[in-house]
GROMACS .gro file of C-alpha atoms in nm:
model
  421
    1UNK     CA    1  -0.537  -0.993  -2.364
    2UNK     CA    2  -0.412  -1.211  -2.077
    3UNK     CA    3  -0.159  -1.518  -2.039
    4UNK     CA    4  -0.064  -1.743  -1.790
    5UNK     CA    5   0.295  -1.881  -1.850
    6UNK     CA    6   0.522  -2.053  -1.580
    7UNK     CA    7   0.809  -2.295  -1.666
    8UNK     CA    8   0.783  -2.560  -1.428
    9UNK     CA    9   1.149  -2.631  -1.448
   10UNK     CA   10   1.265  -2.280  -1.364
   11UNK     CA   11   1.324  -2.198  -0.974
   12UNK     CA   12   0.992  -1.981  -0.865
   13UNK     CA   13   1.013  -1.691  -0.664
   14UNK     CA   14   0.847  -1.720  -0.284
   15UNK     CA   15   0.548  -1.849  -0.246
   16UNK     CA   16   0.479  -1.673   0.054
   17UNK     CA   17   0.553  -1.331  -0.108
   18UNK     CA   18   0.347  -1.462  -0.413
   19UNK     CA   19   0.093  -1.538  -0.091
   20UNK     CA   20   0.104  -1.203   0.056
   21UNK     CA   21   0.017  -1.005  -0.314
   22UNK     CA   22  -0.285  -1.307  -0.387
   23UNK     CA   23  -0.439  -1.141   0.005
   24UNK     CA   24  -0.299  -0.775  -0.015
   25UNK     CA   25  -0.252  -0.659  -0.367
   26UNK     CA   26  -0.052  -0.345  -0.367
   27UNK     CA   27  -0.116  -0.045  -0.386
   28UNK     CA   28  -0.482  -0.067  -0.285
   29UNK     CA   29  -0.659   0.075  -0.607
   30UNK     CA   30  -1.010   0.122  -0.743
   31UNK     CA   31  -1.030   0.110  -1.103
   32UNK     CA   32  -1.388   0.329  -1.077
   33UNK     CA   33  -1.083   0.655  -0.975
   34UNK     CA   34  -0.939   0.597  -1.291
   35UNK     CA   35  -1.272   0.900  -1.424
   36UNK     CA   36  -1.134   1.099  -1.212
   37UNK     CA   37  -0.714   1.052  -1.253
   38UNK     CA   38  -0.453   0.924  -1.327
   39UNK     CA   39  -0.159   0.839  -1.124
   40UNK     CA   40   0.179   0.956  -1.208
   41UNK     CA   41   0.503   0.929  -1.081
   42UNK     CA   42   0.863   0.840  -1.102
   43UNK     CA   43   1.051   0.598  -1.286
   44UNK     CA   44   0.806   0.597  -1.614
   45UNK     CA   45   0.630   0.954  -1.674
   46UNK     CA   46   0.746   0.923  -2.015
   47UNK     CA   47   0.842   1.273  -2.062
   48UNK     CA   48   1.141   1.186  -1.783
   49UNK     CA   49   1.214   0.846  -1.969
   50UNK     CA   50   1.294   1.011  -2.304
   51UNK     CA   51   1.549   1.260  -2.112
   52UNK     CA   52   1.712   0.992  -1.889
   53UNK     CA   53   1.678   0.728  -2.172
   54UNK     CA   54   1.698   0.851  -2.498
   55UNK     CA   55   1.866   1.116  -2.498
   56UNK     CA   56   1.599   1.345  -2.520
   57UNK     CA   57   1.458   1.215  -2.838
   58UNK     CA   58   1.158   1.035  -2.827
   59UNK     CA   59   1.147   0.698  -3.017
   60UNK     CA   60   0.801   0.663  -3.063
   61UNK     CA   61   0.790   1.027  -3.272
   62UNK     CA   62   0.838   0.877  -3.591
   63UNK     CA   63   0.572   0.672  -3.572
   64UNK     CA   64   0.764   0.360  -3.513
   65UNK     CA   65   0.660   0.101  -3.254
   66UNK     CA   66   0.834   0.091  -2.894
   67UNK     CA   67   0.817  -0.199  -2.717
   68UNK     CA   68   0.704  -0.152  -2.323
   69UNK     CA   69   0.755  -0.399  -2.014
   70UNK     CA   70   0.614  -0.368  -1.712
   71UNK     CA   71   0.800  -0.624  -1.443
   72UNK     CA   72   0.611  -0.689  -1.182
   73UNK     CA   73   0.318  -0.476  -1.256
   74UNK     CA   74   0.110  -0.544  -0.927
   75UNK     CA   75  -0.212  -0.341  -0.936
   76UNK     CA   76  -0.117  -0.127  -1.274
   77UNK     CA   77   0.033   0.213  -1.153
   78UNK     CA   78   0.287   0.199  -1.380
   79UNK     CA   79   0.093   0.017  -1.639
   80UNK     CA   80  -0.199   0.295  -1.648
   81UNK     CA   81   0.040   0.584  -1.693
   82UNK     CA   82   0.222   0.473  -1.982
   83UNK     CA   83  -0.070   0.302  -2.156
   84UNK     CA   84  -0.247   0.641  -2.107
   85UNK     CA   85   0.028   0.855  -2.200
   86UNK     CA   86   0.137   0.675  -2.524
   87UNK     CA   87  -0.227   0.743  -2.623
   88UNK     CA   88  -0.245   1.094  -2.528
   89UNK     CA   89   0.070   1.132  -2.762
   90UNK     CA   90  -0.059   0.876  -3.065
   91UNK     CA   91   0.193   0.694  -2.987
   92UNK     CA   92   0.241   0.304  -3.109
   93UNK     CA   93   0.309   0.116  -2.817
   94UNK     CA   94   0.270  -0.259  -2.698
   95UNK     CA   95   0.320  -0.288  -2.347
   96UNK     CA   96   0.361  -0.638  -2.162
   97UNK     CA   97   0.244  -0.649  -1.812
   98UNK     CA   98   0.431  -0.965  -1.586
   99UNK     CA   99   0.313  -0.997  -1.258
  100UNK     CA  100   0.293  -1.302  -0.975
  101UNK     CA  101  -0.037  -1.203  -0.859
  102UNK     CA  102  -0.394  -1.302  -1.018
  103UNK     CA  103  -0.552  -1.069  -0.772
  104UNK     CA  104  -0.290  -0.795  -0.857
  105UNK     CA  105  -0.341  -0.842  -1.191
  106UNK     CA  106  -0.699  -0.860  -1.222
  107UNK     CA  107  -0.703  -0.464  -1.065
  108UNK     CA  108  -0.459  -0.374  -1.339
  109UNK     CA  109  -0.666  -0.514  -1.626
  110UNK     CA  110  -0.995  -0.376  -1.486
  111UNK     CA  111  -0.780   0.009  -1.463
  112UNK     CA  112  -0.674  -0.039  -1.826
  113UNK     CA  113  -1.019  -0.176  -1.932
  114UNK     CA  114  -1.189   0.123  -1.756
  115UNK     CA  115  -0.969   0.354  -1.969
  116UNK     CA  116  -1.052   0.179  -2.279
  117UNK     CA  117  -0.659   0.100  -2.342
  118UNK     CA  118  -0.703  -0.309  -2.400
  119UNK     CA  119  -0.550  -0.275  -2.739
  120UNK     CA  120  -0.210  -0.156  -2.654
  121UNK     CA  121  -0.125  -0.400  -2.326
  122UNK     CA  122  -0.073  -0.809  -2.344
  123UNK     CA  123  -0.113  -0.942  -1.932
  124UNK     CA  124   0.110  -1.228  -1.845
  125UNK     CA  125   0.096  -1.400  -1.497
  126UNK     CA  126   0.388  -1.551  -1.362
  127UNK     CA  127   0.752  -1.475  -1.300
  128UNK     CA  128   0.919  -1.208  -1.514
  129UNK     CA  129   1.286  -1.344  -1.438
  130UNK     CA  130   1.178  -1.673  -1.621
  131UNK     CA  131   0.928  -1.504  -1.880
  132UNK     CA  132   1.100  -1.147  -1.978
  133UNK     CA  133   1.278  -1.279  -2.258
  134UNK     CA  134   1.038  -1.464  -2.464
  135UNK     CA  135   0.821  -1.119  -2.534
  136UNK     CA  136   1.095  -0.928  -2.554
  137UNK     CA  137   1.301  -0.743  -2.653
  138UNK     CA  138   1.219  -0.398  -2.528
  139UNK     CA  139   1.282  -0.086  -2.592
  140UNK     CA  140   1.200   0.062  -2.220
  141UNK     CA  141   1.152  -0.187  -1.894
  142UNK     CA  142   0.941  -0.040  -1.614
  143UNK     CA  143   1.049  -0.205  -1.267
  144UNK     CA  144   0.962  -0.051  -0.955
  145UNK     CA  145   0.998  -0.166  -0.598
  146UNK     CA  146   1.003  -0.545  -0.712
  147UNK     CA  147   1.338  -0.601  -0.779
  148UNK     CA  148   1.430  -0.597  -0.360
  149UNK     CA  149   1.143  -0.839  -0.327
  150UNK     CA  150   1.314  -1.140  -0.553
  151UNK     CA  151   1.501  -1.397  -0.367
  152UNK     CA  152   1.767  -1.391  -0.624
  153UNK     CA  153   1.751  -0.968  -0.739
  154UNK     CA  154   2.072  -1.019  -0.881
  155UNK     CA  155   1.890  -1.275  -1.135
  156UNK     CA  156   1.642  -1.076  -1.177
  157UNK     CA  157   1.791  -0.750  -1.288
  158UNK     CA  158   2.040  -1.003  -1.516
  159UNK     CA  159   1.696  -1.136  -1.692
  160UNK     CA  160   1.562  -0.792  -1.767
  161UNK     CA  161   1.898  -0.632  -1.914
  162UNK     CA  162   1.954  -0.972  -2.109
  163UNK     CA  163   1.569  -0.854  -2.248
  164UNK     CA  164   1.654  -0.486  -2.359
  165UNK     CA  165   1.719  -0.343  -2.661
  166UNK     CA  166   2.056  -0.265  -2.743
  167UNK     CA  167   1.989   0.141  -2.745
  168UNK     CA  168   1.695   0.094  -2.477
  169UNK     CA  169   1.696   0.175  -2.102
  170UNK     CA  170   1.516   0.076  -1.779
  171UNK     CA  171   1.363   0.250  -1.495
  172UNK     CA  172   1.419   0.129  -1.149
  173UNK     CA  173   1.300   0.135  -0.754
  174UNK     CA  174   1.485  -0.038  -0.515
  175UNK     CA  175   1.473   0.060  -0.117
  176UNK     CA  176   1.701   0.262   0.045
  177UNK     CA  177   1.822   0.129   0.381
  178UNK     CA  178   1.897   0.496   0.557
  179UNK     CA  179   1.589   0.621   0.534
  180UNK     CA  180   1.398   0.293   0.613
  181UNK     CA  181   1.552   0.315   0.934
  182UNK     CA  182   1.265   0.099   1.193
  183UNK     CA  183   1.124  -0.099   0.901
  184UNK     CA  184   1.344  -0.398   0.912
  185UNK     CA  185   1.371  -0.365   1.333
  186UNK     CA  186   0.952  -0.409   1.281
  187UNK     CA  187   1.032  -0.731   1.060
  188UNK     CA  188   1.303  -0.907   1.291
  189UNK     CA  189   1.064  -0.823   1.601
  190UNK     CA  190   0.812  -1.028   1.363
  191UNK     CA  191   1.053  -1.324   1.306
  192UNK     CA  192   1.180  -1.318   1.693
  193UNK     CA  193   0.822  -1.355   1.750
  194UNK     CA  194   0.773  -1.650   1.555
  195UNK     CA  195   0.473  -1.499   1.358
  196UNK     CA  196   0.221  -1.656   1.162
  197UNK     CA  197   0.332  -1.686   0.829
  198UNK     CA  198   0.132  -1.491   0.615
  199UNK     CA  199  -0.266  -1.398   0.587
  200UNK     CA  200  -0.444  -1.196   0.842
  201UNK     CA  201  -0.338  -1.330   1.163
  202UNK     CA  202   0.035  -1.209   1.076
  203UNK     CA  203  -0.128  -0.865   0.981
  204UNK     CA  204  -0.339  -0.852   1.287
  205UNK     CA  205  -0.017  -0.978   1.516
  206UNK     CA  206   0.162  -0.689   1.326
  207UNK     CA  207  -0.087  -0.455   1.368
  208UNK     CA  208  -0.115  -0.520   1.768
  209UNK     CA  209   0.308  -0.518   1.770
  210UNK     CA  210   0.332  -0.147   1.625
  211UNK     CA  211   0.069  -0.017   1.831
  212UNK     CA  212   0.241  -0.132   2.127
  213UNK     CA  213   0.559  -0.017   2.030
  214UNK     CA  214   0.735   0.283   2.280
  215UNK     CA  215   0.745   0.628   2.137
  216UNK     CA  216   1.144   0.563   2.130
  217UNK     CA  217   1.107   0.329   1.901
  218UNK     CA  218   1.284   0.370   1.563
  219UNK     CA  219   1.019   0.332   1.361
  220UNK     CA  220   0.761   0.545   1.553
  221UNK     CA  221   1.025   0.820   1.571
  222UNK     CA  222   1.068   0.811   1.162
  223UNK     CA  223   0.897   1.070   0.962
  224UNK     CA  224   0.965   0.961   0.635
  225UNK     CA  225   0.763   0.648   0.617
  226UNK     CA  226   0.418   0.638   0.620
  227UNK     CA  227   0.229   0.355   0.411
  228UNK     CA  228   0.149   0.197   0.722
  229UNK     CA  229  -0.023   0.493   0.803
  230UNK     CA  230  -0.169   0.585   0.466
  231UNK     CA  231  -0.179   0.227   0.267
  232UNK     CA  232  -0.448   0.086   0.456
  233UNK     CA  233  -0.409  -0.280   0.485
  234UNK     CA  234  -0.206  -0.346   0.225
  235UNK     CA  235   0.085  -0.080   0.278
  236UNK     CA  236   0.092  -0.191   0.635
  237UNK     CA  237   0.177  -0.595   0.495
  238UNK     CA  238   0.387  -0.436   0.253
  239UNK     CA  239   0.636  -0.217   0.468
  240UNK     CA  240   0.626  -0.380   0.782
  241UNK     CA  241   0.540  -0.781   0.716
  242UNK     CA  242   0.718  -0.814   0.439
  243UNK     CA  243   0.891  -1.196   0.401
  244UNK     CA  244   1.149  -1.107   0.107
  245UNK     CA  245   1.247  -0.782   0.152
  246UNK     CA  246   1.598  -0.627   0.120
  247UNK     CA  247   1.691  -0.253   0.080
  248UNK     CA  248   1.999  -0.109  -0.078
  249UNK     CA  249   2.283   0.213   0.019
  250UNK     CA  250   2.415   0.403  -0.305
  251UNK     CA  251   2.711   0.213  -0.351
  252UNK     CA  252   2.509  -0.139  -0.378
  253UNK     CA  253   2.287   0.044  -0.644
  254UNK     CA  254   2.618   0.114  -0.832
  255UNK     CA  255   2.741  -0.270  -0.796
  256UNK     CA  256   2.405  -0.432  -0.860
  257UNK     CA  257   2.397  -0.166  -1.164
  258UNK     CA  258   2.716  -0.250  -1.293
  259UNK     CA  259   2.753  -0.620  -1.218
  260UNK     CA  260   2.417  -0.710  -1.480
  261UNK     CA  261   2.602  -0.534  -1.773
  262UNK     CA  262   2.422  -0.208  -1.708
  263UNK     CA  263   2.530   0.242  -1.651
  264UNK     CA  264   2.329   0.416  -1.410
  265UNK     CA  265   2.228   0.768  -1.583
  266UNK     CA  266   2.090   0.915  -1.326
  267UNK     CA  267   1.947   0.917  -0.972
  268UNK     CA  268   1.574   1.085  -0.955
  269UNK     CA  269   1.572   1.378  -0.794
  270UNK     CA  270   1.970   1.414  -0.886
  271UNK     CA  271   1.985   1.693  -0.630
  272UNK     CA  272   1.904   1.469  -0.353
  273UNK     CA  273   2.217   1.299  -0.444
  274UNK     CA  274   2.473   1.616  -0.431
  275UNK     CA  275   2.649   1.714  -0.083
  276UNK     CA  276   2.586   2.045  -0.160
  277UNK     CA  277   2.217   2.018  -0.119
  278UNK     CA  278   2.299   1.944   0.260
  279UNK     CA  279   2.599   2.169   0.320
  280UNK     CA  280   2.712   2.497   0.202
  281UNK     CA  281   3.057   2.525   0.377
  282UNK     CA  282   3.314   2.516   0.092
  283UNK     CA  283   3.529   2.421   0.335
  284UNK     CA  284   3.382   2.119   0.449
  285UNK     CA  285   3.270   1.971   0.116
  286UNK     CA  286   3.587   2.060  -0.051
  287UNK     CA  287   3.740   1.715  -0.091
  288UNK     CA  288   3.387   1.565  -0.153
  289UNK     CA  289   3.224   1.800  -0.458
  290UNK     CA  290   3.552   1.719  -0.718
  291UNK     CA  291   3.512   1.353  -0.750
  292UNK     CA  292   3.328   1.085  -0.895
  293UNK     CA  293   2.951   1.115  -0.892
  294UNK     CA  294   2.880   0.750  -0.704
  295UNK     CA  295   3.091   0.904  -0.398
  296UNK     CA  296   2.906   1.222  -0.369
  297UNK     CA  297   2.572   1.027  -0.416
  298UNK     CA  298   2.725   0.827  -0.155
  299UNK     CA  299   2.809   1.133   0.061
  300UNK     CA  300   2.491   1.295  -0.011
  301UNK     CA  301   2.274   0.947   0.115
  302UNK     CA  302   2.468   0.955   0.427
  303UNK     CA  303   2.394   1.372   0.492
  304UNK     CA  304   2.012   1.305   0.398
  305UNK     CA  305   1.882   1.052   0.599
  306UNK     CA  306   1.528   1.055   0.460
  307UNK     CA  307   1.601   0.860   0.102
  308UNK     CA  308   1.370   0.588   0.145
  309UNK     CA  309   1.363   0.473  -0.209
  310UNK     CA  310   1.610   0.464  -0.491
  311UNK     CA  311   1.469   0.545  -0.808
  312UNK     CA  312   1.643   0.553  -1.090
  313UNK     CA  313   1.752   0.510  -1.467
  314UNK     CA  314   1.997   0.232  -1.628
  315UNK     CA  315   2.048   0.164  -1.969
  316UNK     CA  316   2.328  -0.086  -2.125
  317UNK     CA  317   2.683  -0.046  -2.014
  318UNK     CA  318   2.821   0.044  -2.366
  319UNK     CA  319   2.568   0.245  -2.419
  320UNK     CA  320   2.662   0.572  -2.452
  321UNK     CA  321   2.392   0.777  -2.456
  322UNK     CA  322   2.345   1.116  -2.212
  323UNK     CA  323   2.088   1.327  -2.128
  324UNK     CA  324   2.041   1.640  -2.339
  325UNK     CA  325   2.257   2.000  -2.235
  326UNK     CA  326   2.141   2.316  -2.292
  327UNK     CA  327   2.270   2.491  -2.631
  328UNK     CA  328   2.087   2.727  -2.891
  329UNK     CA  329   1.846   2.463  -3.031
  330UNK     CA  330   1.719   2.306  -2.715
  331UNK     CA  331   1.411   2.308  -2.635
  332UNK     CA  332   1.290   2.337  -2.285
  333UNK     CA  333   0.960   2.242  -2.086
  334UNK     CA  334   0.797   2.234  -1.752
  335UNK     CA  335   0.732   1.881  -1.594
  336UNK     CA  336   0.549   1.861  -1.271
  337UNK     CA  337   0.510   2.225  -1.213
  338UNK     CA  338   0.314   2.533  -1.342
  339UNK     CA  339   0.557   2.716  -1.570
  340UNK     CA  340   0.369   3.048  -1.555
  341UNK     CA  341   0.288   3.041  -1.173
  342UNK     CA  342   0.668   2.956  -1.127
  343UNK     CA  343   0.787   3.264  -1.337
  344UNK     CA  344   0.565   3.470  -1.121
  345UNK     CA  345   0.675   3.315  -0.764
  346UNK     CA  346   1.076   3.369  -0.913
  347UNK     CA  347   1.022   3.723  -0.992
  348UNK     CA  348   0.839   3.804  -0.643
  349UNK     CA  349   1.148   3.599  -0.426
  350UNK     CA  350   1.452   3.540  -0.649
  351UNK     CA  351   1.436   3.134  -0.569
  352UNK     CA  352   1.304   2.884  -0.601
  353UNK     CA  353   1.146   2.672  -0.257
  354UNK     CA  354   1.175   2.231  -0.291
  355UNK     CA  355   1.049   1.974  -0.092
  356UNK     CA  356   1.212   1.648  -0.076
  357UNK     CA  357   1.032   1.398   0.199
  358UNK     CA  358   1.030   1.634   0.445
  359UNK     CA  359   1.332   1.847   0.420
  360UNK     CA  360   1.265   2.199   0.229
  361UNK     CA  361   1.560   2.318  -0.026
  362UNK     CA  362   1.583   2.692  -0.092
  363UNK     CA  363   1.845   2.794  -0.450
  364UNK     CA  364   1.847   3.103  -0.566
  365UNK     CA  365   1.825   3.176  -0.941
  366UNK     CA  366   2.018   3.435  -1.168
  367UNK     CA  367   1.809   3.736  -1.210
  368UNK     CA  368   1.697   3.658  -1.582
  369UNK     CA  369   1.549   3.364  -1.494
  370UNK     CA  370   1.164   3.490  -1.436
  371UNK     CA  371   1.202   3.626  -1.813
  372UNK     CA  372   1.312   3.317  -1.965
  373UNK     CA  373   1.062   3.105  -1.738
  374UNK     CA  374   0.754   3.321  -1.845
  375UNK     CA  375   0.854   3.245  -2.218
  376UNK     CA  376   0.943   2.906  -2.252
  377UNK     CA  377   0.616   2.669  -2.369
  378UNK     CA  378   0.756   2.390  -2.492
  379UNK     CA  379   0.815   2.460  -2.817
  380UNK     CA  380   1.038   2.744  -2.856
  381UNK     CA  381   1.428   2.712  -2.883
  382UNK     CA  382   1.660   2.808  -2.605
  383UNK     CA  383   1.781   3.035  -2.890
  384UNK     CA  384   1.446   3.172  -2.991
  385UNK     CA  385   1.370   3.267  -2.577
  386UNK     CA  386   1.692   3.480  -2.635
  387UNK     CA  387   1.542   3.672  -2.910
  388UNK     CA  388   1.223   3.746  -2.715
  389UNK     CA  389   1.424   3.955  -2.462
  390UNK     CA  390   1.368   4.310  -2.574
  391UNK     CA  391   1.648   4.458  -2.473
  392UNK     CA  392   1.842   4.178  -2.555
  393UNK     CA  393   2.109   4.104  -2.299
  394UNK     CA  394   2.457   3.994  -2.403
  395UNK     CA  395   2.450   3.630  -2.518
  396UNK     CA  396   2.716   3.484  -2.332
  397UNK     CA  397   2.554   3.642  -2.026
  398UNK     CA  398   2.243   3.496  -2.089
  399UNK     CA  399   2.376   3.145  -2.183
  400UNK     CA  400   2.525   3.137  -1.823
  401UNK     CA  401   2.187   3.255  -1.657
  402UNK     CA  402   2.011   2.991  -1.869
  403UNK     CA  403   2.266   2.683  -1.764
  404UNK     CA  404   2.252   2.773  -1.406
  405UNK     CA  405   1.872   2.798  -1.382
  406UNK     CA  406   1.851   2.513  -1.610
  407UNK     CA  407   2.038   2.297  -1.360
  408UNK     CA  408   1.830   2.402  -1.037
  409UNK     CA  409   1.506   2.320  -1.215
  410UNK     CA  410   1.675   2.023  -1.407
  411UNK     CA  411   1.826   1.811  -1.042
  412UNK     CA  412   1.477   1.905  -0.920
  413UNK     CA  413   1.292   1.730  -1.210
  414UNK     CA  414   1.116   1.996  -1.246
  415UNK     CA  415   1.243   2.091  -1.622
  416UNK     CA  416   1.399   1.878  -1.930
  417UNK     CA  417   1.502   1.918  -2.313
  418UNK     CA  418   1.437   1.775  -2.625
  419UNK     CA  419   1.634   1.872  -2.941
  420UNK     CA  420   1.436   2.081  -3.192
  421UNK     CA  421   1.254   1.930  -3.444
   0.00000   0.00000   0.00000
């Protein structure tokens, strides 16, 4: 099902950036890989949406309709994986899809046509700051790495919490300026340079400028970005020739956050926002670790230098919803790792070995942990693990062992609750 709605009286967004998707959509994706996968990822795997969101509790369980917007959809990532999840799940979902882009959104619809999941998505073409709130409201808003792109993102994060639910949430991307350290030299060389405006000549100028570029450059010399590399044509436009483009540091998240009537739950991966991920030395981080959590996320941006992208999970300001906590009647589960394979690697090495963009995270975890890991499958009750342990160890004891491997896996998004049923 497809629209085209535009008020003529509203202010548009760029046309050049409107320009740029029309020439480049982005990502680059052929709808014939959808036989072979699907692509997943952070904000919107649904699993981490009900944990950040809703508390752990899934809405849609009941069998009651949730209400889905995708802002900004571009060539269906986001789109794909929640269509295809809420299916997997029988769920009842209707999800909008807003984009700028015919060409953008022609790729989505032929992804979500290829998977045979028409029935649950309505296409719209046109601006989602002027068009969010006459399908809304919702009860989740998808919005990744469009926001920065607006000329106005204040606006445009205003228009999407003014279309939420009441009890509903959002997840977000914006950039992150530290670790996009090169990217915006690349675009001011561009504009210095008096570039063609858009199209291929600005790609093929841009194209020419990096390869030129002296191996002291900042942007040769960081690691951490690489669509130009990997995106083909259209990640190169997209990180380097980019005409509306803006990133953000953690305390500008917080503002822009705050300042559109929304609470940030929680960073994704929350333990690339602690200190202590960086720095062990009690001594140094001893004024940082006991105060509020936006100046250790602060601290912790600073320390990293690789966070290219914020993403992240918002839902209204008097909302006070919080992600689950371990007790007796929790139920854990695995997300983005191999449960059984992890038990085994824990039991071998005592820790547990992460990867965040390029910089490798070693915690240890308490020595019950390979028992409990081995025995949790999703259904079972933190309580009901306990009883599995034959001997059983002292309650209290295990409890503690639980909460502390809980929160390793937990800041890595590698585990997450629901209540029992």
């Amino acid at each position: 099902m497809s629209e085209i709605r535009k008020k003529p009286d509203a202010p548009q967004p760029s046309d050049k950036t409107r320009a740029q998707y029309e020439t480049f959509p982005y990502p680059a994706r052929d709808p014939k890989d959808e036989d072979k996968r699907l692509v997943v990822g952070s904000p919107g795997n649904w699993d981490e949406v009900v944990h950040f969101v809703f508390g752990g509790r899934d809405p849609s369980a009941d069998g009651k309709k949730i209400k889905v917007l995708v802002a900004g959809g571009g060539t269906g990532d986001a789109l794909v994986m929640l269509a295809q999840q809420a299916r997997d799940r029988k769920a009842k979902v209707e999800i909008v899809y807003i984009d700028l882009s015919e060409s953008s959104r022609k790729i989505a619809e032929a992804r979500i046509k290829r998977r045979n999941l028409e029935k649950s998505v309505k296409f719209v073409t046109g601006s989602f700051v002027d068009l969010a709130g006459q399908y809304g409201p919702f009860d989740y808003i998808d919005c990744c790495g469009v926001l920065h792109h607006l000329p106005d993102p204040d606006a445009g994060l205003k228009a999407l919490a003014d279309a939420l639910k009441p009890r509903g949430g959002m997840g977000l991307m914006v950039y992150g300026e530290l670790g996009r350290i090169g990217v915006y030299h690349m675009q001011e060389m561009m504009e210095r340079l008096s570039a063609e405006a858009g199209g291929r000549k600005r790609l093929n100028l841009g194209k020419a400028l990096f390869d030129s570029l002296p191996a002291t450059n900042w942007l040769k010399r960081n690691p951490f970005v690489n669509d130009h590399l990997q995106g083909g044509e259209p990640g190169f436009y997209d990180l380097l020739l980019h005409q509306q483009d803006r990133a953000y540091r953690v305390d500008e998240v917080f503002d822009f956050v705050e300042k559109a009537g929304l609470r940030l739950q929680q960073f994704i991966e929350p333990m690339r926002y602690d200190p202590t991920t960086y720095c062990s030395r009690h001594d140094v981080l001893d004024k940082a670790v006991h105060v509020p959590f936006r100046k250790r996320a602060a601290l912790a941006e600073l320390m990293a230098g690789n966070i290219t992208k914020h993403l992240f999970y918002v839902v209204k300001s008097d909302n006070k919803i919080k992600p689950p906590v371990p007790d007796r009647h929790a139920v854990p589960f695995f997300v983005r790792v191999d449960g059984a394979a992890l038990a085994r690697s824990v039991a071998k090495t005592g820790h547990i070995k992460i990867n965040f963009t390029g910089l490798s995270v070693t915690r240890s975890l308490p020595p019950a942990s390979p028992g409990i890991l081995s025995r949790i499958d999703g259904k079972r009750t933190v309580g009901q693990i306990y009883e599995l342990f034959d001997p059983s160890p002292d309650k209290y004891e295990f409890d503690a062992q639980f909460a502390v491997m809980y929160s390793v896996l937990n800041a890595a998004n590698l585990m997450y609750l629901h209540p029992s049923k």
